[in-house]
Amino acid sequence: MYVGRFVVVAPGIGGYRVSSRSFPNRRVRDRDGTLTVGPTANAPETDNPYVSYNCARAVETPADEPLAVLGNGSHVDPIAEKLERGYPARDALASALLALDYEKDDYDTPRVAGVVGAESATIGAVRRDALLVEAVEEPTVVATYETDSPEPYDLTATDAASVATELLDADLEHPVCAAGATVDDDGVSLAFDNGDD
């Protein structure tokens, strides 16, 4: 099954995977603690604005609460910035997703995102027909296609690197690269897996 890009979050842990039929020549890179999806050196040139973006960021709230933001596009940054200003996770997700709306491509691709705290997690999506944001207590997934409403996900990994690998190896079509995050009282750990890179 092809679900496209997807986010999985639960309290203390989360991940993001790029699955792509159109732009498979992409990798995750660590840029000073922010994980960025971008084309490989041998990728065909494109002017598609949805190919490169920050997919995982660590943030600190004004209350010194560490959080991780994961998502499939440019909305990751405004979500992180709102959290840094003290917005609750629900409001940061809802306002950024509503402002940027679904992707204006040939498929009206939804934007998906999640916020992970040590004891909390919130997941969201904006589609052509809906804005969905909900707090979750167990691993929950939302994807750009097929699974475009939050639903339970069987995540067994316990650290950021294992999350990235587990999501990349999930039995879903067209895996490209993945990121993982864990959050505890000491902070956020981010990791990525680019497969046979």
Short mmCIF file of C-alpha atoms in Angstrom, two decimals:
data_model
loop_
_atom_site.label_atom_id
_atom_site.label_comp_id
_atom_site.label_asym_id
_atom_site.label_seq_id
_atom_site.Cartn_x
_atom_site.Cartn_y
_atom_site.Cartn_z
CA MET A 1 0.00 0.00 0.00
CA TYR A 2 1.21 3.51 -0.80
CA VAL A 3 0.48 6.01 1.99
CA GLY A 4 3.01 8.67 0.97
CA ARG A 5 4.71 10.66 3.70
CA PHE A 6 3.65 9.91 7.27
CA VAL A 7 4.12 10.92 10.90
CA VAL A 8 3.85 8.66 13.95
CA VAL A 9 3.75 10.14 17.47
CA ALA A 10 3.22 9.01 21.05
CA PRO A 11 4.27 10.51 24.38
CA GLY A 12 8.07 10.56 24.45
CA ILE A 13 8.61 9.24 20.92
CA GLY A 14 7.84 9.99 17.27
CA GLY A 15 8.98 9.64 13.70
CA TYR A 16 8.51 10.71 10.12
CA ARG A 17 9.01 8.87 6.85
CA VAL A 18 9.31 10.05 3.27
CA SER A 19 7.71 7.64 0.82
CA SER A 20 7.71 8.92 -2.72
CA ARG A 21 6.97 7.78 -6.24
CA SER A 22 7.81 11.14 -7.84
CA PHE A 23 10.92 12.31 -5.93
CA PRO A 24 12.81 9.29 -4.54
CA ASN A 25 16.25 10.92 -4.73
CA ARG A 26 16.08 12.59 -1.31
CA ARG A 27 17.87 12.18 1.99
CA VAL A 28 17.63 13.51 5.53
CA ARG A 29 20.54 15.66 6.71
CA ASP A 30 21.30 17.06 10.15
CA ARG A 31 21.68 20.83 9.97
CA ASP A 32 22.69 22.06 13.41
CA GLY A 33 20.11 19.96 15.23
CA THR A 34 17.33 20.34 12.68
CA LEU A 35 16.67 17.41 10.34
CA THR A 36 16.11 18.51 6.75
CA VAL A 37 14.79 16.54 3.78
CA GLY A 38 16.41 17.50 0.50
CA PRO A 39 17.50 16.16 -2.87
CA THR A 40 20.62 14.08 -3.34
CA ALA A 41 23.48 15.40 -5.49
CA ASN A 42 22.33 13.24 -8.43
CA ALA A 43 18.61 14.13 -8.17
CA PRO A 44 17.02 15.70 -11.25
CA GLU A 45 16.50 19.44 -10.89
CA THR A 46 13.00 20.49 -9.89
CA ASP A 47 11.18 23.68 -9.03
CA ASN A 48 8.70 21.75 -6.87
CA PRO A 49 8.44 23.69 -3.56
CA TYR A 50 7.47 20.55 -1.62
CA VAL A 51 10.69 18.55 -2.15
CA SER A 52 12.95 20.24 0.46
CA TYR A 53 11.93 21.15 4.02
CA ASN A 54 12.74 20.72 7.69
CA CYS A 55 11.10 17.48 8.85
CA ALA A 56 12.14 17.38 12.54
CA ARG A 57 13.06 20.09 15.01
CA ALA A 58 13.79 20.20 18.71
CA VAL A 59 12.25 23.15 20.56
CA GLU A 60 12.22 24.56 24.08
CA THR A 61 9.07 26.21 25.38
CA PRO A 62 9.17 29.27 27.66
CA ALA A 63 8.44 26.81 30.50
CA ASP A 64 11.66 24.90 29.59
CA GLU A 65 9.67 21.93 28.28
CA PRO A 66 11.55 20.07 25.53
CA LEU A 67 9.41 19.19 22.50
CA ALA A 68 10.00 17.66 19.07
CA VAL A 69 8.08 18.72 15.96
CA LEU A 70 7.82 16.35 12.99
CA GLY A 71 6.11 16.91 9.66
CA ASN A 72 6.06 16.71 5.88
CA GLY A 73 6.74 20.29 4.86
CA SER A 74 7.36 23.96 5.49
CA HIS A 75 4.76 24.01 8.28
CA VAL A 76 7.27 22.37 10.67
CA ASP A 77 9.04 25.71 11.20
CA PRO A 78 5.99 27.84 12.12
CA ILE A 79 4.75 25.08 14.44
CA ALA A 80 8.14 25.09 16.19
CA GLU A 81 8.19 28.88 16.39
CA LYS A 82 4.72 28.99 17.96
CA LEU A 83 5.74 26.38 20.54
CA GLU A 84 8.83 28.46 21.37
CA ARG A 85 6.49 31.41 22.03
CA GLY A 86 4.43 29.35 24.46
CA TYR A 87 1.51 28.17 22.32
CA PRO A 88 0.00 24.85 23.45
CA ALA A 89 0.78 22.01 21.01
CA ARG A 90 -2.84 21.84 19.79
CA ASP A 91 -2.93 25.55 18.97
CA ALA A 92 0.52 25.56 17.34
CA LEU A 93 -0.47 22.66 15.09
CA ALA A 94 -3.94 23.97 14.25
CA SER A 95 -2.88 27.55 13.49
CA ALA A 96 0.12 26.60 11.30
CA LEU A 97 -1.74 23.86 9.43
CA LEU A 98 -4.74 26.12 8.85
CA ALA A 99 -2.55 29.03 7.70
CA LEU A 100 -0.52 26.98 5.20
CA ASP A 101 -3.38 24.63 4.23
CA TYR A 102 -2.97 21.47 2.14
CA GLU A 103 -0.32 21.42 -0.57
CA LYS A 104 -1.48 22.96 -3.84
CA ASP A 105 -0.09 20.18 -6.03
CA ASP A 106 -1.82 17.82 -8.48
CA TYR A 107 -3.00 15.62 -5.59
CA ASP A 108 -4.08 18.24 -3.01
CA THR A 109 -1.60 16.51 -0.70
CA PRO A 110 -2.43 16.90 2.99
CA ARG A 111 0.07 18.42 5.39
CA VAL A 112 0.73 16.15 8.38
CA ALA A 113 2.57 16.94 11.61
CA GLY A 114 3.07 15.93 15.21
CA VAL A 115 4.38 17.41 18.45
CA VAL A 116 6.04 15.09 20.98
CA GLY A 117 6.67 15.92 24.62
CA ALA A 118 8.05 13.69 27.35
CA GLU A 119 4.53 12.96 28.64
CA SER A 120 2.33 14.13 25.76
CA ALA A 121 1.81 13.92 22.01
CA THR A 122 -0.43 15.72 19.55
CA ILE A 123 -0.97 14.85 15.89
CA GLY A 124 -2.56 16.83 13.09
CA ALA A 125 -3.40 16.98 9.41
CA VAL A 126 -4.94 19.49 7.07
CA ARG A 127 -6.66 18.07 4.01
CA ARG A 128 -8.75 19.69 1.32
CA ASP A 129 -11.87 18.82 3.34
CA ALA A 130 -10.75 18.93 6.99
CA LEU A 131 -8.41 20.15 9.69
CA LEU A 132 -7.75 17.41 12.27
CA VAL A 133 -5.77 17.87 15.48
CA GLU A 134 -5.88 15.54 18.46
CA ALA A 135 -3.92 14.64 21.57
CA VAL A 136 -2.89 10.98 21.64
CA GLU A 137 -1.69 8.60 24.34
CA GLU A 138 -0.60 5.65 22.18
CA PRO A 139 1.42 5.53 18.92
CA THR A 140 -0.74 7.15 16.25
CA VAL A 141 -0.12 7.67 12.54
CA VAL A 142 -1.39 10.12 9.96
CA ALA A 143 -0.28 9.99 6.32
CA THR A 144 -0.73 12.02 3.19
CA TYR A 145 -2.68 9.28 1.40
CA GLU A 146 -4.97 6.42 2.50
CA THR A 147 -4.39 7.01 6.24
CA ASP A 148 -5.16 10.73 6.20
CA SER A 149 -6.97 10.65 9.56
CA PRO A 150 -5.16 9.68 12.79
CA GLU A 151 -5.27 5.97 13.62
CA PRO A 152 -3.31 3.58 15.89
CA TYR A 153 0.14 2.44 14.76
CA ASP A 154 2.21 -0.46 16.08
CA LEU A 155 5.51 1.26 16.95
CA THR A 156 7.98 -0.88 18.91
CA ALA A 157 11.17 1.24 18.77
CA THR A 158 12.38 2.94 21.93
CA ASP A 159 15.07 5.36 20.71
CA ALA A 160 15.30 7.93 17.92
CA ALA A 161 17.58 5.91 15.63
CA SER A 162 15.42 2.79 16.00
CA VAL A 163 12.28 4.78 15.21
CA ALA A 164 13.81 6.05 11.97
CA THR A 165 14.88 2.55 10.97
CA GLU A 166 11.56 0.95 11.95
CA LEU A 167 9.58 3.47 9.91
CA LEU A 168 11.90 3.19 6.92
CA ASP A 169 11.59 -0.62 7.03
CA ALA A 170 7.79 -0.59 7.47
CA ASP A 171 5.97 -2.70 4.89
CA LEU A 172 4.69 0.30 2.93
CA GLU A 173 5.57 1.17 -0.65
CA HIS A 174 8.33 3.47 -1.94
CA PRO A 175 10.44 4.13 1.19
CA VAL A 176 12.99 6.93 0.77
CA CYS A 177 14.27 8.13 4.17
CA ALA A 178 13.06 8.58 7.75
CA ALA A 179 13.62 10.54 10.94
CA GLY A 180 13.05 9.65 14.58
CA ALA A 181 12.74 11.60 17.82
CA THR A 182 12.63 10.85 21.50
CA VAL A 183 11.83 13.34 24.24
CA ASP A 184 12.47 13.09 27.96
CA ASP A 185 13.06 15.57 30.76
CA ASP A 186 16.68 15.95 29.63
CA GLY A 187 15.78 17.05 26.13
CA VAL A 188 15.18 15.88 22.55
CA SER A 189 17.18 13.31 20.60
CA LEU A 190 16.86 13.27 16.81
CA ALA A 191 18.17 10.65 14.37
CA PHE A 192 17.65 9.63 10.76
CA ASP A 193 18.00 6.65 8.43
CA ASN A 194 18.68 7.05 4.72
CA GLY A 195 18.67 3.34 3.99
CA ASP A 196 21.55 2.05 1.87
CA ASP A 197 22.97 5.56 1.61
#
